[in-house]
Each structure stands twice: as C-alpha cells, then as structure tokens.
Amino acid sequence: MDPCRIKHVRSPPTEPLRSEPHADLQSLFGPAPLLEAEDASAYEALKGRIRSAVAPNDVIEEIWVRDVLDLLWETLRLRRLKAKLMRAVAHQGLDELLRPLTGILEHQDLSNAWPVVTRSR
C-alpha cells in the first residue's frame, strides 16, 4: 500500500469540558499547591480565568491547564519571595559595598540606617 494514499481518520469532536474537571481528575491532581499564607480564592480565581480562556476539550488539555496554573502560581510566588529576600538583606549588601569605600564607623551607620526605611514595608 502506498503510504501517500493512506487517509487520515479524525475522531469525532468531543464535548468541551466547560465545567470543573471530573472527580477522578481532581484526585489525580491533588489539592492546590498553596502555602499557609497564600490566598486560596486568588488561586481559584486564576484557575477560573485560565480554564475559561483555554476551554479544555479533553483530559490532556485539562492536565495542561493545571500545569500552566501551578507553574504560573509558583512563578508568582518565587517573584514575591525574591523581592522579600532582597529587601530583607539589602542592608548587608550595602554594608559590603560601603566597607572598602568608607571608614568603619561611617559604613556601619549608613548600612544600619538602611533597614529602618526598607523593613517597614
């Protein structure tokens, strides 16, 4: 048989999964990957917006939606943590930069004054 003459058979379209995924998928995915201080309603709102935009048609697309959701959530979490870490240790970096340029008392005064401004946020 000539491979160029093989007809591609398409499966019939399936009804899109417009509602929440089936319970068996929920048990497969597990609970939302939230830390204690994170807002579950914000996660659910983001999930709703992604599902609405993608409108998954089958289980594979449902898995992709969950992957995108969780990866985006993790990215946002890591950005927040990075910003907090940078604010928390900024005075240490300032101290290291000022030490060779100033006298010991002057760089300590400057770097110690830094957290007073930034830690209150």
GROMACS .gro file of C-alpha atoms in nm:
model
  121
    1MET     CA    1   0.000   0.000   0.000
    2ASP     CA    2   0.128   0.340  -0.094
    3PRO     CA    3   0.176   0.549   0.225
    4CYS     CA    4   0.073   0.862   0.036
    5ARG     CA    5  -0.274   0.714  -0.017
    6ILE     CA    6  -0.350   0.648   0.348
    7LYS     CA    7  -0.643   0.858   0.459
    8HIS     CA    8  -0.627   1.024   0.795
    9VAL     CA    9  -0.926   0.937   1.005
   10ARG     CA   10  -1.030   1.201   1.252
   11SER     CA   11  -1.207   1.109   1.567
   12PRO     CA   12  -1.539   1.282   1.626
   13PRO     CA   13  -1.513   1.604   1.823
   14THR     CA   14  -1.573   1.567   2.191
   15GLU     CA   15  -1.787   1.794   2.401
   16PRO     CA   16  -1.565   2.055   2.568
   17LEU     CA   17  -1.513   2.017   2.942
   18ARG     CA   18  -1.661   2.356   3.032
   19SER     CA   19  -1.729   2.274   3.394
   20GLU     CA   20  -1.485   2.168   3.661
   21PRO     CA   21  -1.282   1.854   3.586
   22HIS     CA   22  -1.424   1.523   3.695
   23ALA     CA   23  -1.362   1.398   4.047
   24ASP     CA   24  -1.113   1.137   3.923
   25LEU     CA   25  -0.902   1.417   3.774
   26GLN     CA   26  -0.925   1.617   4.095
   27SER     CA   27  -0.791   1.321   4.292
   28LEU     CA   28  -0.514   1.280   4.035
   29PHE     CA   29  -0.415   1.647   4.056
   30GLY     CA   30  -0.439   1.662   4.432
   31PRO     CA   31  -0.501   1.976   4.633
   32ALA     CA   32  -0.392   2.320   4.520
   33PRO     CA   33  -0.020   2.375   4.590
   34LEU     CA   34  -0.074   2.662   4.833
   35LEU     CA   35   0.139   2.768   5.124
   36GLU     CA   36  -0.032   2.858   5.451
   37ALA     CA   37  -0.025   3.234   5.395
   38GLU     CA   38  -0.137   3.219   5.032
   39ASP     CA   39  -0.485   3.322   4.920
   40ALA     CA   40  -0.685   3.020   4.804
   41SER     CA   41  -0.951   3.243   4.648
   42ALA     CA   42  -0.686   3.414   4.432
   43TYR     CA   43  -0.565   3.072   4.316
   44GLU     CA   44  -0.922   2.965   4.234
   45ALA     CA   45  -0.990   3.292   4.050
   46LEU     CA   46  -0.676   3.243   3.840
   47LYS     CA   47  -0.780   2.885   3.773
   48GLY     CA   48  -1.121   3.001   3.655
   49ARG     CA   49  -0.972   3.259   3.421
   50ILE     CA   50  -0.724   3.011   3.269
   51ARG     CA   51  -0.991   2.743   3.226
   52SER     CA   52  -1.224   2.998   3.068
   53ALA     CA   53  -0.956   3.113   2.824
   54VAL     CA   54  -0.843   2.763   2.728
   55ALA     CA   55  -1.180   2.583   2.747
   56PRO     CA   56  -1.019   2.238   2.772
   57ASN     CA   57  -1.173   1.974   2.547
   58ASP     CA   58  -1.023   1.659   2.693
   59VAL     CA   59  -0.816   1.518   2.975
   60ILE     CA   60  -0.485   1.616   2.813
   61GLU     CA   61  -0.590   1.979   2.788
   62GLU     CA   62  -0.721   1.961   3.144
   63ILE     CA   63  -0.375   1.845   3.258
   64TRP     CA   64  -0.213   2.129   3.062
   65VAL     CA   65  -0.444   2.380   3.228
   66ARG     CA   66  -0.343   2.254   3.572
   67ASP     CA   67   0.026   2.259   3.475
   68VAL     CA   68   0.005   2.616   3.345
   69LEU     CA   69  -0.191   2.724   3.653
   70ASP     CA   70   0.051   2.568   3.901
   71LEU     CA   71   0.363   2.684   3.714
   72LEU     CA   72   0.229   3.039   3.693
   73TRP     CA   73   0.135   3.034   4.062
   74GLU     CA   74   0.483   2.909   4.153
   75THR     CA   75   0.646   3.176   3.936
   76LEU     CA   76   0.446   3.450   4.106
   77ARG     CA   77   0.529   3.303   4.450
   78LEU     CA   78   0.901   3.292   4.371
   79ARG     CA   79   0.896   3.652   4.247
   80ARG     CA   80   0.732   3.764   4.572
   81LEU     CA   81   0.981   3.568   4.781
   82LYS     CA   82   1.275   3.702   4.581
   83ALA     CA   83   1.160   4.061   4.637
   84LYS     CA   84   1.115   3.996   5.011
   85LEU     CA   85   1.458   3.835   5.036
   86MET     CA   86   1.623   4.122   4.853
   87ARG     CA   87   1.456   4.376   5.085
   88ALA     CA   88   1.550   4.173   5.393
   89VAL     CA   89   1.922   4.155   5.312
   90ALA     CA   90   1.972   4.482   5.123
   91HIS     CA   91   2.148   4.637   5.423
   92GLN     CA   92   2.404   4.354   5.420
   93GLY     CA   93   2.483   4.415   5.055
   94LEU     CA   94   2.510   4.786   5.120
   95ASP     CA   95   2.747   4.717   5.408
   96GLU     CA   96   2.974   4.509   5.185
   97LEU     CA   97   2.977   4.776   4.915
   98LEU     CA   98   3.047   5.064   5.153
   99ARG     CA   99   3.311   4.893   5.368
  100PRO     CA  100   3.605   4.945   5.128
  101LEU     CA  101   3.492   5.300   5.039
  102THR     CA  102   3.433   5.446   5.385
  103GLY     CA  103   3.562   5.429   5.738
  104ILE     CA  104   3.432   5.153   5.966
  105LEU     CA  105   3.202   5.378   6.168
  106GLU     CA  106   3.062   5.557   5.865
  107HIS     CA  107   2.971   5.241   5.671
  108GLN     CA  108   2.809   5.086   5.978
  109ASP     CA  109   2.600   5.398   6.036
  110LEU     CA  110   2.489   5.406   5.671
  111SER     CA  111   2.413   5.035   5.642
  112ASN     CA  112   2.234   5.025   5.979
  113ALA     CA  113   2.011   5.314   5.870
  114TRP     CA  114   1.908   5.126   5.555
  115PRO     CA  115   1.678   4.861   5.716
  116VAL     CA  116   1.487   5.127   5.907
  117VAL     CA  117   1.349   5.251   5.576
  118THR     CA  118   1.302   4.920   5.393
  119ARG     CA  119   1.194   4.675   5.665
  120SER     CA  120   0.878   4.866   5.743
  121ARG     CA  121   0.723   4.767   5.409
   0.00000   0.00000   0.00000
